[in-house]
Amino acid sequence: MARTFLHPNEALELVLNNSEDYGNEKISVLDSYNRVLSNDVYAMNDDPPFNKSSMDGYAYKKEDENKNNYVLVDDKIIYAGLSEKLNIKSGECIKIMTGAPLPENCDAVQRVEWIEEKKENGKTVINFTKKEISNNVIKKGNNKKSGEKILDKKLLFPKDTAILAGFGYSSIDVKKKINTAVISTGSEIANIGETLKEGQIYDANAPMLISRTSALSCNSKFYGKVNDDEKEIREILSKALEENDIVLISGGVSMGDFDYVHKKLLELGVNQIFHGIAMKPGKPLFFGKLGKKAVFALPGNTVSAFMTFEIMVKPYILKCLGIYYDSGYIKAVITEDFKRKDTERLEYIPVSLIFEDTKLCVKLIKYNNSSMISSFSEADGILKIDIGVSDIAKGSIVDVRFI
C-alpha cells in the first residue's frame, strides 16, 4: 500500500500547534541584542524630556521674531547636558548647541549660519540675516509621550537596543533562550578540517543549523557527527534529549537500510507527530515530541535540511518565543519558463530575486538537486510551486520569499 504524505500546510499547522513556552528572564539591555521581548514595551518618559534645540544657533523669544537685532547674552553658552536655569529677556538671545535644553521663556532658535555678529555700545549684537521657516525646536514629548508604545514584542536588533536605552531601560524582560541540540549522522560525513577519505563528504549541515538557530535566540550546541550505528545514534539522541528543549538531527531519517534515526527516536519514547510530508526537497522530515521537548529529524542533503528548517523548524522556534509567524510570501514575476516532471509534491527551489523597473522578478539559477549546496551562492529567495503545477510560463506571477 502506497504511503500517504501530509501536505506541508497541514504539517506546519501540527508543528505550530505543538509549540511550547520555555519561560522568561530579566537581562541587561546591554545583553539584549538578538533576544525576544516578553511583552510590548512602553515609554517611561517623554522623548525628548525637555524642549531642545535642533540646531547650533541662538535661542530667543518667538514674540521677538520680527526684530532684526538681538543683544547676545555673551557670558553663557547653553550646551547639551546643561541643567542651569537661565532667563532670557525680550530682545536678547543666547548661544545654544544642538540637543541643548531651551531656556523656559525661549521658543525659537536661529541657526548659526544665518547670523552676523557686531559690537554696539560695548555689547555684542546678533543680526538675523535670513528668516527661519521653522522654530528649530523639538518640543518635549514630540517624538513619543510617556506611556506610548515604543516596541512591539519582537526579536531585538541593534536599533532596538538603542531605543530601550534611550527611554531609560537598563534591564528588560525577554524570553529565555531555547536550548537546541544539533546532530549530524552518516558514516560518509567528515568533520570540517579533516582530510576527506574515499567516499566521504564534509558536514555542511551542522554549521548551517548552528548559525540558523543561534540567529533565532537559541543556545545552540553541536553534539558531533555520529556514524550510521544504532547504538551510537541512540546514545547521542538520549543525551541530547535529556539536555535540550529542541533536538535537530540531520540524515538517517529516510527508508534506507542504515537509516536508524526514526526507529531510535520511537524507542526513546518520542511521540511521532508526523514522518514524511509532500514537500520537495524534504519529504522524509520527522517531527515528534517528548513531553515539552521537540525533535525534528531533517533530511541529510543540505538544501533539503535548509528548506525544512526554513519552512518547519523556524516557525516552531518563533512560535515558542511568542512571535507571530508570517511566511512572508510575496508576488513576483518569473523571467523565464519553468518545467518539472514530479508534480505530486509542493516544491521549493532556490532562486535569485531582482528588481527590474520597480518590479520584483524571479531569476532561475543552476539547481540540479538537493545536494547542490553551491546553488546557495546565488540564491536570496525561495520559489514555491504548488502540487499539480508542472509548467510556469515566463511572465507569470509566482509566490516567493526572501531568505
mmCIF file of C-alpha atoms in Angstrom:
data_model
loop_
_atom_site.group_PDB
_atom_site.id
_atom_site.type_symbol
_atom_site.label_atom_id
_atom_site.label_comp_id
_atom_site.label_asym_id
_atom_site.label_seq_id
_atom_site.Cartn_x
_atom_site.Cartn_y
_atom_site.Cartn_z
ATOM 1 C CA MET A 1 0.000 0.000 0.000
ATOM 2 C CA ALA A 2 1.392 3.396 -1.018
ATOM 3 C CA ARG A 3 2.452 5.662 1.824
ATOM 4 C CA THR A 4 0.414 8.881 2.181
ATOM 5 C CA PHE A 5 2.320 12.070 2.949
ATOM 6 C CA LEU A 6 0.982 15.147 4.697
ATOM 7 C CA HIS A 7 0.564 18.391 2.784
ATOM 8 C CA PRO A 8 3.202 20.860 4.071
ATOM 9 C CA ASN A 9 0.454 23.242 5.208
ATOM 10 C CA GLU A 10 -1.069 20.515 7.400
ATOM 11 C CA ALA A 11 2.363 19.602 8.726
ATOM 12 C CA LEU A 12 3.109 23.230 9.588
ATOM 13 C CA GLU A 13 -0.195 23.527 11.443
ATOM 14 C CA LEU A 14 0.732 20.474 13.532
ATOM 15 C CA VAL A 15 4.163 21.966 14.223
ATOM 16 C CA LEU A 16 2.717 25.286 15.395
ATOM 17 C CA ASN A 17 0.002 23.622 17.476
ATOM 18 C CA ASN A 18 2.689 21.741 19.403
ATOM 19 C CA SER A 19 4.801 24.758 20.353
ATOM 20 C CA GLU A 20 5.913 25.400 23.942
ATOM 21 C CA ASP A 21 6.628 28.401 26.134
ATOM 22 C CA TYR A 22 10.052 27.985 27.723
ATOM 23 C CA GLY A 23 9.727 30.945 30.109
ATOM 24 C CA ASN A 24 11.075 34.457 30.677
ATOM 25 C CA GLU A 25 14.021 36.141 32.348
ATOM 26 C CA LYS A 26 15.267 39.667 33.051
ATOM 27 C CA ILE A 27 18.545 40.719 31.444
ATOM 28 C CA SER A 28 20.628 43.864 30.965
ATOM 29 C CA VAL A 29 19.783 45.950 27.921
ATOM 30 C CA LEU A 30 23.492 45.707 27.087
ATOM 31 C CA ASP A 31 22.941 41.970 26.518
ATOM 32 C CA SER A 32 19.590 42.254 24.743
ATOM 33 C CA TYR A 33 20.705 42.038 21.108
ATOM 34 C CA ASN A 34 19.099 39.044 19.360
ATOM 35 C CA ARG A 35 16.807 38.354 22.313
ATOM 36 C CA VAL A 36 12.997 38.333 22.189
ATOM 37 C CA LEU A 37 10.906 40.706 24.268
ATOM 38 C CA SER A 38 8.433 39.026 26.603
ATOM 39 C CA ASN A 39 5.927 41.860 26.149
ATOM 40 C CA ASP A 40 5.362 45.109 24.304
ATOM 41 C CA VAL A 41 7.450 47.957 25.742
ATOM 42 C CA TYR A 42 6.201 51.449 26.623
ATOM 43 C CA ALA A 43 7.954 54.787 27.096
ATOM 44 C CA MET A 44 8.891 55.571 30.693
ATOM 45 C CA ASN A 45 9.450 59.257 29.874
ATOM 46 C CA ASP A 46 8.751 61.856 27.211
ATOM 47 C CA ASP A 47 11.065 61.973 24.201
ATOM 48 C CA PRO A 48 12.633 64.438 24.319
ATOM 49 C CA PRO A 49 12.206 65.035 28.062
ATOM 50 C CA PHE A 50 12.519 68.819 27.549
ATOM 51 C CA ASN A 51 12.240 71.371 24.746
ATOM 52 C CA LYS A 52 15.552 71.219 22.895
ATOM 53 C CA SER A 53 17.321 72.884 20.028
ATOM 54 C CA SER A 54 17.600 71.021 16.729
ATOM 55 C CA MET A 55 20.373 73.385 15.552
ATOM 56 C CA ASP A 56 23.544 75.083 16.647
ATOM 57 C CA GLY A 57 22.405 78.708 16.855
ATOM 58 C CA TYR A 58 20.811 81.363 19.050
ATOM 59 C CA ALA A 59 17.753 80.873 21.240
ATOM 60 C CA TYR A 60 15.260 83.737 21.546
ATOM 61 C CA LYS A 61 11.608 84.504 22.295
ATOM 62 C CA LYS A 62 9.204 83.918 19.402
ATOM 63 C CA GLU A 63 7.375 87.167 20.146
ATOM 64 C CA ASP A 64 10.553 88.981 19.117
ATOM 65 C CA GLU A 65 10.833 87.299 15.706
ATOM 66 C CA ASN A 66 10.146 90.450 13.683
ATOM 67 C CA LYS A 67 13.164 92.154 15.186
ATOM 68 C CA ASN A 68 16.399 92.188 13.234
ATOM 69 C CA ASN A 69 18.887 92.643 16.045
ATOM 70 C CA TYR A 70 19.239 90.830 19.387
ATOM 71 C CA VAL A 71 21.592 91.528 22.212
ATOM 72 C CA LEU A 72 23.681 88.460 22.952
ATOM 73 C CA VAL A 73 23.922 87.137 26.464
ATOM 74 C CA ASP A 74 27.632 86.623 25.913
ATOM 75 C CA ASP A 75 28.719 85.244 29.250
ATOM 76 C CA LYS A 76 26.777 81.980 28.773
ATOM 77 C CA ILE A 77 26.546 79.193 26.214
ATOM 78 C CA ILE A 78 23.847 76.563 26.517
ATOM 79 C CA TYR A 79 25.336 73.168 25.771
ATOM 80 C CA ALA A 80 23.807 69.677 25.759
ATOM 81 C CA GLY A 81 23.526 68.489 29.355
ATOM 82 C CA LEU A 82 23.396 71.952 30.948
ATOM 83 C CA SER A 83 20.940 71.960 33.858
ATOM 84 C CA GLU A 84 21.255 75.628 34.878
ATOM 85 C CA LYS A 85 18.009 77.630 34.659
ATOM 86 C CA LEU A 86 18.515 80.745 32.520
ATOM 87 C CA ASN A 87 16.170 83.690 31.989
ATOM 88 C CA ILE A 88 16.399 85.378 28.595
ATOM 89 C CA LYS A 89 14.756 88.787 28.386
ATOM 90 C CA SER A 90 12.840 90.227 25.457
ATOM 91 C CA GLY A 91 15.272 91.480 22.821
ATOM 92 C CA GLU A 92 18.026 89.125 23.976
ATOM 93 C CA CYS A 93 19.358 85.862 22.543
ATOM 94 C CA ILE A 94 21.776 83.264 23.795
ATOM 95 C CA LYS A 95 24.099 80.865 22.006
ATOM 96 C CA ILE A 96 22.848 77.271 22.098
ATOM 97 C CA MET A 97 24.169 73.943 20.858
ATOM 98 C CA THR A 98 22.281 71.146 19.090
ATOM 99 C CA GLY A 99 20.376 68.999 21.587
ATOM 100 C CA ALA A 100 20.685 71.515 24.411
ATOM 101 C CA PRO A 101 17.618 72.472 26.528
ATOM 102 C CA LEU A 102 15.913 75.753 25.673
ATOM 103 C CA PRO A 103 15.539 78.373 28.397
ATOM 104 C CA GLU A 104 11.966 78.257 29.701
ATOM 105 C CA ASN A 105 10.991 81.599 28.169
ATOM 106 C CA CYS A 106 12.534 80.869 24.737
ATOM 107 C CA ASP A 107 10.715 79.016 21.987
ATOM 108 C CA ALA A 108 12.780 79.517 18.803
ATOM 109 C CA VAL A 109 16.360 79.094 17.548
ATOM 110 C CA GLN A 110 18.095 80.965 14.740
ATOM 111 C CA ARG A 111 20.705 78.812 13.050
ATOM 112 C CA VAL A 112 24.307 79.944 13.333
ATOM 113 C CA GLU A 113 24.763 80.072 9.545
ATOM 114 C CA TRP A 114 22.154 82.829 9.203
ATOM 115 C CA ILE A 115 23.528 85.478 11.570
ATOM 116 C CA GLU A 116 26.001 88.335 11.627
ATOM 117 C CA GLU A 117 27.736 89.422 14.807
ATOM 118 C CA LYS A 118 28.760 93.011 15.582
ATOM 119 C CA LYS A 119 29.606 95.262 18.513
ATOM 120 C CA GLU A 120 27.365 98.185 19.517
ATOM 121 C CA ASN A 121 27.845 100.328 22.619
ATOM 122 C CA GLY A 122 30.033 97.678 24.213
ATOM 123 C CA LYS A 123 27.511 94.899 23.653
ATOM 124 C CA THR A 124 27.512 92.029 21.175
ATOM 125 C CA VAL A 125 24.557 92.276 18.797
ATOM 126 C CA ILE A 126 23.343 89.358 16.678
ATOM 127 C CA ASN A 127 21.674 90.253 13.394
ATOM 128 C CA PHE A 128 19.442 87.578 11.807
ATOM 129 C CA THR A 129 20.280 87.677 8.096
ATOM 130 C CA LYS A 130 17.598 85.237 6.898
ATOM 131 C CA LYS A 131 14.178 84.348 8.266
ATOM 132 C CA GLU A 132 13.709 80.787 9.570
ATOM 133 C CA ILE A 133 10.771 78.744 8.296
ATOM 134 C CA SER A 134 10.810 76.512 11.388
ATOM 135 C CA ASN A 135 11.331 77.295 15.059
ATOM 136 C CA ASN A 136 14.177 74.709 15.058
ATOM 137 C CA VAL A 137 12.871 73.379 18.351
ATOM 138 C CA ILE A 138 11.970 69.789 19.197
ATOM 139 C CA LYS A 139 9.260 70.100 21.829
ATOM 140 C CA LYS A 140 9.019 67.940 24.926
ATOM 141 C CA GLY A 141 7.261 64.671 24.060
ATOM 142 C CA ASN A 142 7.227 65.500 20.346
ATOM 143 C CA ASN A 143 8.747 62.110 19.392
ATOM 144 C CA LYS A 144 6.992 59.961 21.997
ATOM 145 C CA LYS A 145 4.978 60.713 25.090
ATOM 146 C CA SER A 146 5.324 58.776 28.330
ATOM 147 C CA GLY A 147 3.139 55.671 28.216
ATOM 148 C CA GLU A 148 3.137 55.291 24.425
ATOM 149 C CA LYS A 149 4.332 52.029 22.903
ATOM 150 C CA ILE A 150 7.919 52.093 21.693
ATOM 151 C CA LEU A 151 8.470 48.431 20.760
ATOM 152 C CA ASP A 152 6.240 45.501 19.885
ATOM 153 C CA LYS A 153 7.117 42.089 21.246
ATOM 154 C CA LYS A 154 9.881 41.097 18.823
ATOM 155 C CA LEU A 155 13.405 39.888 18.185
ATOM 156 C CA LEU A 156 15.692 42.756 19.174
ATOM 157 C CA PHE A 157 18.140 44.304 16.711
ATOM 158 C CA PRO A 158 20.853 46.891 17.464
ATOM 159 C CA LYS A 159 18.471 49.791 16.723
ATOM 160 C CA ASP A 160 16.017 48.351 19.250
ATOM 161 C CA THR A 161 18.637 48.263 21.993
ATOM 162 C CA ALA A 162 19.241 51.966 21.287
ATOM 163 C CA ILE A 163 15.507 52.642 21.694
ATOM 164 C CA LEU A 164 15.384 50.784 25.008
ATOM 165 C CA ALA A 165 18.413 52.609 26.377
ATOM 166 C CA GLY A 166 17.157 55.949 25.055
ATOM 167 C CA PHE A 167 13.994 55.590 27.095
ATOM 168 C CA GLY A 168 15.832 54.741 30.283
ATOM 169 C CA TYR A 169 15.613 50.957 30.346
ATOM 170 C CA SER A 170 18.635 49.339 31.988
ATOM 171 C CA SER A 171 17.092 45.870 32.101
ATOM 172 C CA ILE A 172 14.285 44.188 30.185
ATOM 173 C CA ASP A 173 12.138 41.046 30.333
ATOM 174 C CA VAL A 174 12.900 38.626 27.496
ATOM 175 C CA LYS A 175 12.082 35.070 26.543
ATOM 176 C CA LYS A 176 14.620 32.546 27.720
ATOM 177 C CA LYS A 177 16.936 31.228 25.060
ATOM 178 C CA ILE A 178 15.872 27.825 23.763
ATOM 179 C CA ASN A 179 18.452 25.096 24.356
ATOM 180 C CA THR A 180 18.932 23.427 20.996
ATOM 181 C CA ALA A 181 20.966 20.364 20.046
ATOM 182 C CA VAL A 182 22.384 19.836 16.556
ATOM 183 C CA ILE A 183 23.459 16.345 15.471
ATOM 184 C CA SER A 184 24.764 15.137 12.115
ATOM 185 C CA THR A 185 24.519 11.475 11.108
ATOM 186 C CA GLY A 186 26.194 9.475 8.383
ATOM 187 C CA SER A 187 29.293 7.317 8.113
ATOM 188 C CA GLU A 188 30.105 9.269 4.948
ATOM 189 C CA ILE A 189 30.346 12.561 6.848
ATOM 190 C CA ALA A 190 33.718 14.152 7.599
ATOM 191 C CA ASN A 191 34.149 16.994 10.074
ATOM 192 C CA ILE A 192 35.358 20.362 8.867
ATOM 193 C CA GLY A 193 39.138 20.435 8.653
ATOM 194 C CA GLU A 194 39.584 16.702 8.257
ATOM 195 C CA THR A 195 41.093 15.224 5.122
ATOM 196 C CA LEU A 196 38.382 13.603 3.026
ATOM 197 C CA LYS A 197 38.652 9.861 2.627
ATOM 198 C CA GLU A 198 37.301 7.946 -0.322
ATOM 199 C CA GLY A 199 33.505 8.196 -0.359
ATOM 200 C CA GLN A 200 33.296 10.989 2.230
ATOM 201 C CA ILE A 201 31.737 14.477 2.107
ATOM 202 C CA TYR A 202 32.064 17.384 4.511
ATOM 203 C CA ASP A 203 29.398 18.133 7.116
ATOM 204 C CA ALA A 204 27.702 21.299 5.847
ATOM 205 C CA ASN A 205 24.507 20.798 7.853
ATOM 206 C CA ALA A 206 25.851 21.369 11.358
ATOM 207 C CA PRO A 207 27.359 24.842 10.689
ATOM 208 C CA MET A 208 24.196 25.865 8.849
ATOM 209 C CA LEU A 209 21.860 24.684 11.629
ATOM 210 C CA ILE A 210 24.019 26.145 14.394
ATOM 211 C CA SER A 211 24.049 29.557 12.688
ATOM 212 C CA ARG A 212 20.316 29.480 11.877
ATOM 213 C CA THR A 213 19.291 28.554 15.426
ATOM 214 C CA SER A 214 21.738 30.980 17.055
ATOM 215 C CA ALA A 215 20.199 33.786 14.986
ATOM 216 C CA LEU A 216 16.800 32.863 16.459
ATOM 217 C CA SER A 217 17.740 33.365 20.118
ATOM 218 C CA CYS A 218 18.717 29.758 20.803
ATOM 219 C CA ASN A 219 21.569 28.329 22.867
ATOM 220 C CA SER A 220 22.879 26.019 20.172
ATOM 221 C CA LYS A 221 25.212 23.116 20.848
ATOM 222 C CA PHE A 222 26.732 20.746 18.324
ATOM 223 C CA TYR A 223 26.749 17.196 19.648
ATOM 224 C CA GLY A 224 29.038 15.999 16.913
ATOM 225 C CA LYS A 225 28.802 13.667 13.986
ATOM 226 C CA VAL A 226 27.582 10.112 14.568
ATOM 227 C CA ASN A 227 28.069 7.128 12.294
ATOM 228 C CA ASP A 228 25.214 5.003 10.938
ATOM 229 C CA ASP A 229 25.336 2.812 14.008
ATOM 230 C CA GLU A 230 22.200 2.045 16.057
ATOM 231 C CA LYS A 231 23.965 2.127 19.431
ATOM 232 C CA GLU A 232 25.803 5.389 18.726
ATOM 233 C CA ILE A 233 22.658 7.069 17.423
ATOM 234 C CA ARG A 234 20.588 6.017 20.436
ATOM 235 C CA GLU A 235 23.228 7.209 22.898
ATOM 236 C CA ILE A 236 23.673 10.645 21.336
ATOM 237 C CA LEU A 237 19.915 11.153 20.923
ATOM 238 C CA SER A 238 19.324 10.171 24.542
ATOM 239 C CA LYS A 239 21.910 12.679 25.774
ATOM 240 C CA ALA A 240 20.615 15.465 23.500
ATOM 241 C CA LEU A 241 17.010 14.901 24.582
ATOM 242 C CA GLU A 242 17.975 14.996 28.250
ATOM 243 C CA GLU A 243 19.840 18.302 27.948
ATOM 244 C CA ASN A 244 17.797 20.323 25.434
ATOM 245 C CA ASP A 245 14.409 21.743 24.517
ATOM 246 C CA ILE A 246 14.783 21.100 20.784
ATOM 247 C CA VAL A 247 16.802 18.417 19.027
ATOM 248 C CA LEU A 248 17.728 18.808 15.362
ATOM 249 C CA ILE A 249 19.285 15.753 13.742
ATOM 250 C CA SER A 250 20.108 15.582 10.048
ATOM 251 C CA GLY A 251 20.372 12.415 7.990
ATOM 252 C CA GLY A 252 19.356 8.830 8.685
ATOM 253 C CA VAL A 253 15.626 9.540 8.588
ATOM 254 C CA SER A 254 14.672 8.040 5.211
ATOM 255 C CA MET A 255 13.786 4.388 4.426
ATOM 256 C CA GLY A 256 17.267 3.032 3.742
ATOM 257 C CA ASP A 257 18.894 0.036 5.417
ATOM 258 C CA PHE A 258 21.103 2.282 7.543
ATOM 259 C CA ASP A 259 18.506 4.943 8.427
ATOM 260 C CA TYR A 260 18.128 4.263 12.147
ATOM 261 C CA VAL A 261 17.075 7.672 13.463
ATOM 262 C CA HIS A 262 13.306 7.163 13.257
ATOM 263 C CA LYS A 263 13.479 3.789 14.993
ATOM 264 C CA LYS A 264 15.679 5.053 17.816
ATOM 265 C CA LEU A 265 13.518 8.123 18.444
ATOM 266 C CA LEU A 266 10.475 5.907 18.934
ATOM 267 C CA GLU A 267 12.440 3.585 21.226
ATOM 268 C CA LEU A 268 13.371 6.600 23.378
ATOM 269 C CA GLY A 269 9.696 7.442 23.834
ATOM 270 C CA VAL A 270 9.374 10.273 21.344
ATOM 271 C CA ASN A 271 5.762 10.637 20.217
ATOM 272 C CA GLN A 272 5.633 10.828 16.415
ATOM 273 C CA ILE A 273 3.501 13.732 15.177
ATOM 274 C CA PHE A 274 4.333 13.031 11.543
ATOM 275 C CA HIS A 275 7.002 11.357 9.430
ATOM 276 C CA GLY A 276 7.060 12.338 5.784
ATOM 277 C CA ILE A 277 5.463 15.308 4.007
ATOM 278 C CA ALA A 278 4.533 16.049 0.398
ATOM 279 C CA MET A 279 7.394 18.525 0.064
ATOM 280 C CA LYS A 280 10.368 18.673 -2.279
ATOM 281 C CA PRO A 281 13.014 18.752 -1.027
ATOM 282 C CA GLY A 282 12.330 17.442 2.461
ATOM 283 C CA LYS A 283 9.942 14.500 2.073
ATOM 284 C CA PRO A 284 11.373 12.325 4.925
ATOM 285 C CA LEU A 285 11.054 15.055 7.609
ATOM 286 C CA PHE A 286 10.155 13.711 11.070
ATOM 287 C CA PHE A 287 8.560 15.770 13.843
ATOM 288 C CA GLY A 288 7.863 14.441 17.332
ATOM 289 C CA LYS A 289 7.561 15.438 20.974
ATOM 290 C CA LEU A 290 8.849 14.017 24.247
ATOM 291 C CA GLY A 291 6.970 15.984 26.892
ATOM 292 C CA LYS A 292 7.812 19.633 26.182
ATOM 293 C CA LYS A 293 10.829 18.670 24.085
ATOM 294 C CA ALA A 294 10.615 18.783 20.282
ATOM 295 C CA VAL A 295 12.529 16.663 17.781
ATOM 296 C CA PHE A 296 12.993 17.479 14.108
ATOM 297 C CA ALA A 297 14.803 14.810 12.104
ATOM 298 C CA LEU A 298 15.842 16.537 8.895
ATOM 299 C CA PRO A 299 16.975 15.066 5.572
ATOM 300 C CA GLY A 300 20.719 14.712 5.088
ATOM 301 C CA ASN A 301 21.120 16.699 1.863
ATOM 302 C CA THR A 302 21.993 20.254 2.808
ATOM 303 C CA VAL A 303 19.445 22.040 0.585
ATOM 304 C CA SER A 304 16.757 19.696 1.973
ATOM 305 C CA ALA A 305 17.884 20.391 5.535
ATOM 306 C CA PHE A 306 17.886 24.131 4.881
ATOM 307 C CA MET A 307 14.428 24.124 3.299
ATOM 308 C CA THR A 308 12.828 22.003 6.017
ATOM 309 C CA PHE A 309 14.386 24.243 8.654
ATOM 310 C CA GLU A 310 13.113 27.361 6.903
ATOM 311 C CA ILE A 311 9.593 26.005 6.290
ATOM 312 C CA MET A 312 9.031 23.995 9.505
ATOM 313 C CA VAL A 313 11.650 24.489 12.239
ATOM 314 C CA LYS A 314 11.967 28.271 12.093
ATOM 315 C CA PRO A 315 8.188 28.790 12.546
ATOM 316 C CA TYR A 316 8.259 26.419 15.540
ATOM 317 C CA ILE A 317 11.068 28.345 17.237
ATOM 318 C CA LEU A 318 9.395 31.695 16.600
ATOM 319 C CA LYS A 319 6.083 30.428 17.971
ATOM 320 C CA CYS A 320 7.840 29.151 21.107
ATOM 321 C CA LEU A 321 9.323 32.631 21.533
ATOM 322 C CA GLY A 322 5.874 34.162 21.231
ATOM 323 C CA ILE A 323 6.467 35.796 17.854
ATOM 324 C CA TYR A 324 3.721 35.685 15.258
ATOM 325 C CA TYR A 325 4.894 33.648 12.295
ATOM 326 C CA ASP A 326 4.446 35.195 8.864
ATOM 327 C CA SER A 327 5.629 33.031 5.974
ATOM 328 C CA GLY A 328 6.452 36.212 4.091
ATOM 329 C CA TYR A 329 5.395 35.072 0.622
ATOM 330 C CA ILE A 330 5.061 37.878 -1.866
ATOM 331 C CA LYS A 331 4.195 38.070 -5.538
ATOM 332 C CA ALA A 332 6.872 38.323 -8.220
ATOM 333 C CA VAL A 333 7.254 37.889 -11.973
ATOM 334 C CA ILE A 334 9.203 34.885 -13.263
ATOM 335 C CA THR A 335 11.609 35.863 -16.041
ATOM 336 C CA GLU A 336 11.754 32.535 -17.907
ATOM 337 C CA ASP A 337 9.775 29.359 -18.466
ATOM 338 C CA PHE A 338 9.886 26.706 -15.752
ATOM 339 C CA LYS A 339 9.062 22.999 -16.176
ATOM 340 C CA ARG A 340 9.112 19.983 -13.890
ATOM 341 C CA LYS A 341 8.038 16.341 -14.114
ATOM 342 C CA ASP A 342 7.195 15.486 -10.499
ATOM 343 C CA THR A 343 4.043 17.407 -9.545
ATOM 344 C CA GLU A 344 2.935 15.305 -6.561
ATOM 345 C CA ARG A 345 4.757 17.434 -4.018
ATOM 346 C CA LEU A 346 4.828 21.113 -3.154
ATOM 347 C CA GLU A 347 8.302 22.173 -4.284
ATOM 348 C CA TYR A 348 10.608 24.883 -3.012
ATOM 349 C CA ILE A 349 13.592 25.846 -5.142
ATOM 350 C CA PRO A 350 16.323 28.434 -4.513
ATOM 351 C CA VAL A 351 16.160 31.427 -6.855
ATOM 352 C CA SER A 352 17.611 34.888 -7.321
ATOM 353 C CA LEU A 353 15.254 37.823 -6.695
ATOM 354 C CA ILE A 354 15.961 41.060 -8.536
ATOM 355 C CA PHE A 355 14.159 44.338 -9.157
ATOM 356 C CA GLU A 356 13.579 45.422 -12.753
ATOM 357 C CA ASP A 357 11.739 48.702 -13.354
ATOM 358 C CA THR A 358 10.463 48.590 -9.742
ATOM 359 C CA LYS A 359 9.004 45.080 -10.267
ATOM 360 C CA LEU A 360 10.256 42.131 -8.228
ATOM 361 C CA CYS A 361 11.410 39.428 -10.626
ATOM 362 C CA VAL A 362 12.439 35.797 -10.199
ATOM 363 C CA LYS A 363 15.573 34.615 -11.922
ATOM 364 C CA LEU A 364 16.152 30.857 -12.047
ATOM 365 C CA ILE A 365 19.640 29.690 -11.068
ATOM 366 C CA LYS A 366 21.550 26.496 -11.660
ATOM 367 C CA TYR A 367 19.952 23.942 -9.344
ATOM 368 C CA ASN A 368 20.018 20.243 -10.158
ATOM 369 C CA ASN A 369 19.181 18.530 -6.864
ATOM 370 C CA SER A 370 19.034 18.959 -3.088
ATOM 371 C CA SER A 371 22.706 18.059 -2.610
ATOM 372 C CA MET A 372 23.796 21.067 -4.676
ATOM 373 C CA ILE A 373 24.763 23.433 -1.870
ATOM 374 C CA SER A 374 26.638 25.704 -4.302
ATOM 375 C CA SER A 375 23.236 26.922 -5.516
ATOM 376 C CA PHE A 376 23.013 28.975 -2.317
ATOM 377 C CA SER A 377 25.830 31.235 -3.528
ATOM 378 C CA GLU A 378 23.420 32.884 -5.971
ATOM 379 C CA ALA A 379 20.159 32.390 -4.077
ATOM 380 C CA ASP A 380 18.456 35.027 -1.975
ATOM 381 C CA GLY A 381 14.927 33.689 -2.304
ATOM 382 C CA ILE A 382 12.684 30.624 -2.482
ATOM 383 C CA LEU A 383 10.154 29.927 -5.244
ATOM 384 C CA LYS A 384 7.098 27.945 -4.129
ATOM 385 C CA ILE A 385 5.485 25.652 -6.715
ATOM 386 C CA ASP A 386 2.135 24.137 -5.747
ATOM 387 C CA ILE A 387 1.159 20.497 -6.064
ATOM 388 C CA GLY A 388 -0.126 19.699 -9.564
ATOM 389 C CA VAL A 389 1.753 22.536 -11.295
ATOM 390 C CA SER A 390 4.160 21.316 -13.978
ATOM 391 C CA ASP A 391 4.688 24.399 -16.135
ATOM 392 C CA ILE A 392 5.084 28.074 -15.327
ATOM 393 C CA ALA A 393 5.262 30.426 -18.307
ATOM 394 C CA LYS A 394 7.640 33.359 -18.500
ATOM 395 C CA GLY A 395 5.931 36.474 -17.172
ATOM 396 C CA SER A 396 3.647 34.570 -14.778
ATOM 397 C CA ILE A 397 3.053 35.799 -11.234
ATOM 398 C CA VAL A 398 4.527 33.397 -8.660
ATOM 399 C CA ASP A 399 4.931 33.126 -4.876
ATOM 400 C CA VAL A 400 8.381 33.800 -3.454
ATOM 401 C CA ARG A 401 10.009 34.670 -0.160
ATOM 402 C CA PHE A 402 13.382 36.100 0.732
ATOM 403 C CA ILE A 403 15.916 34.027 2.682
#
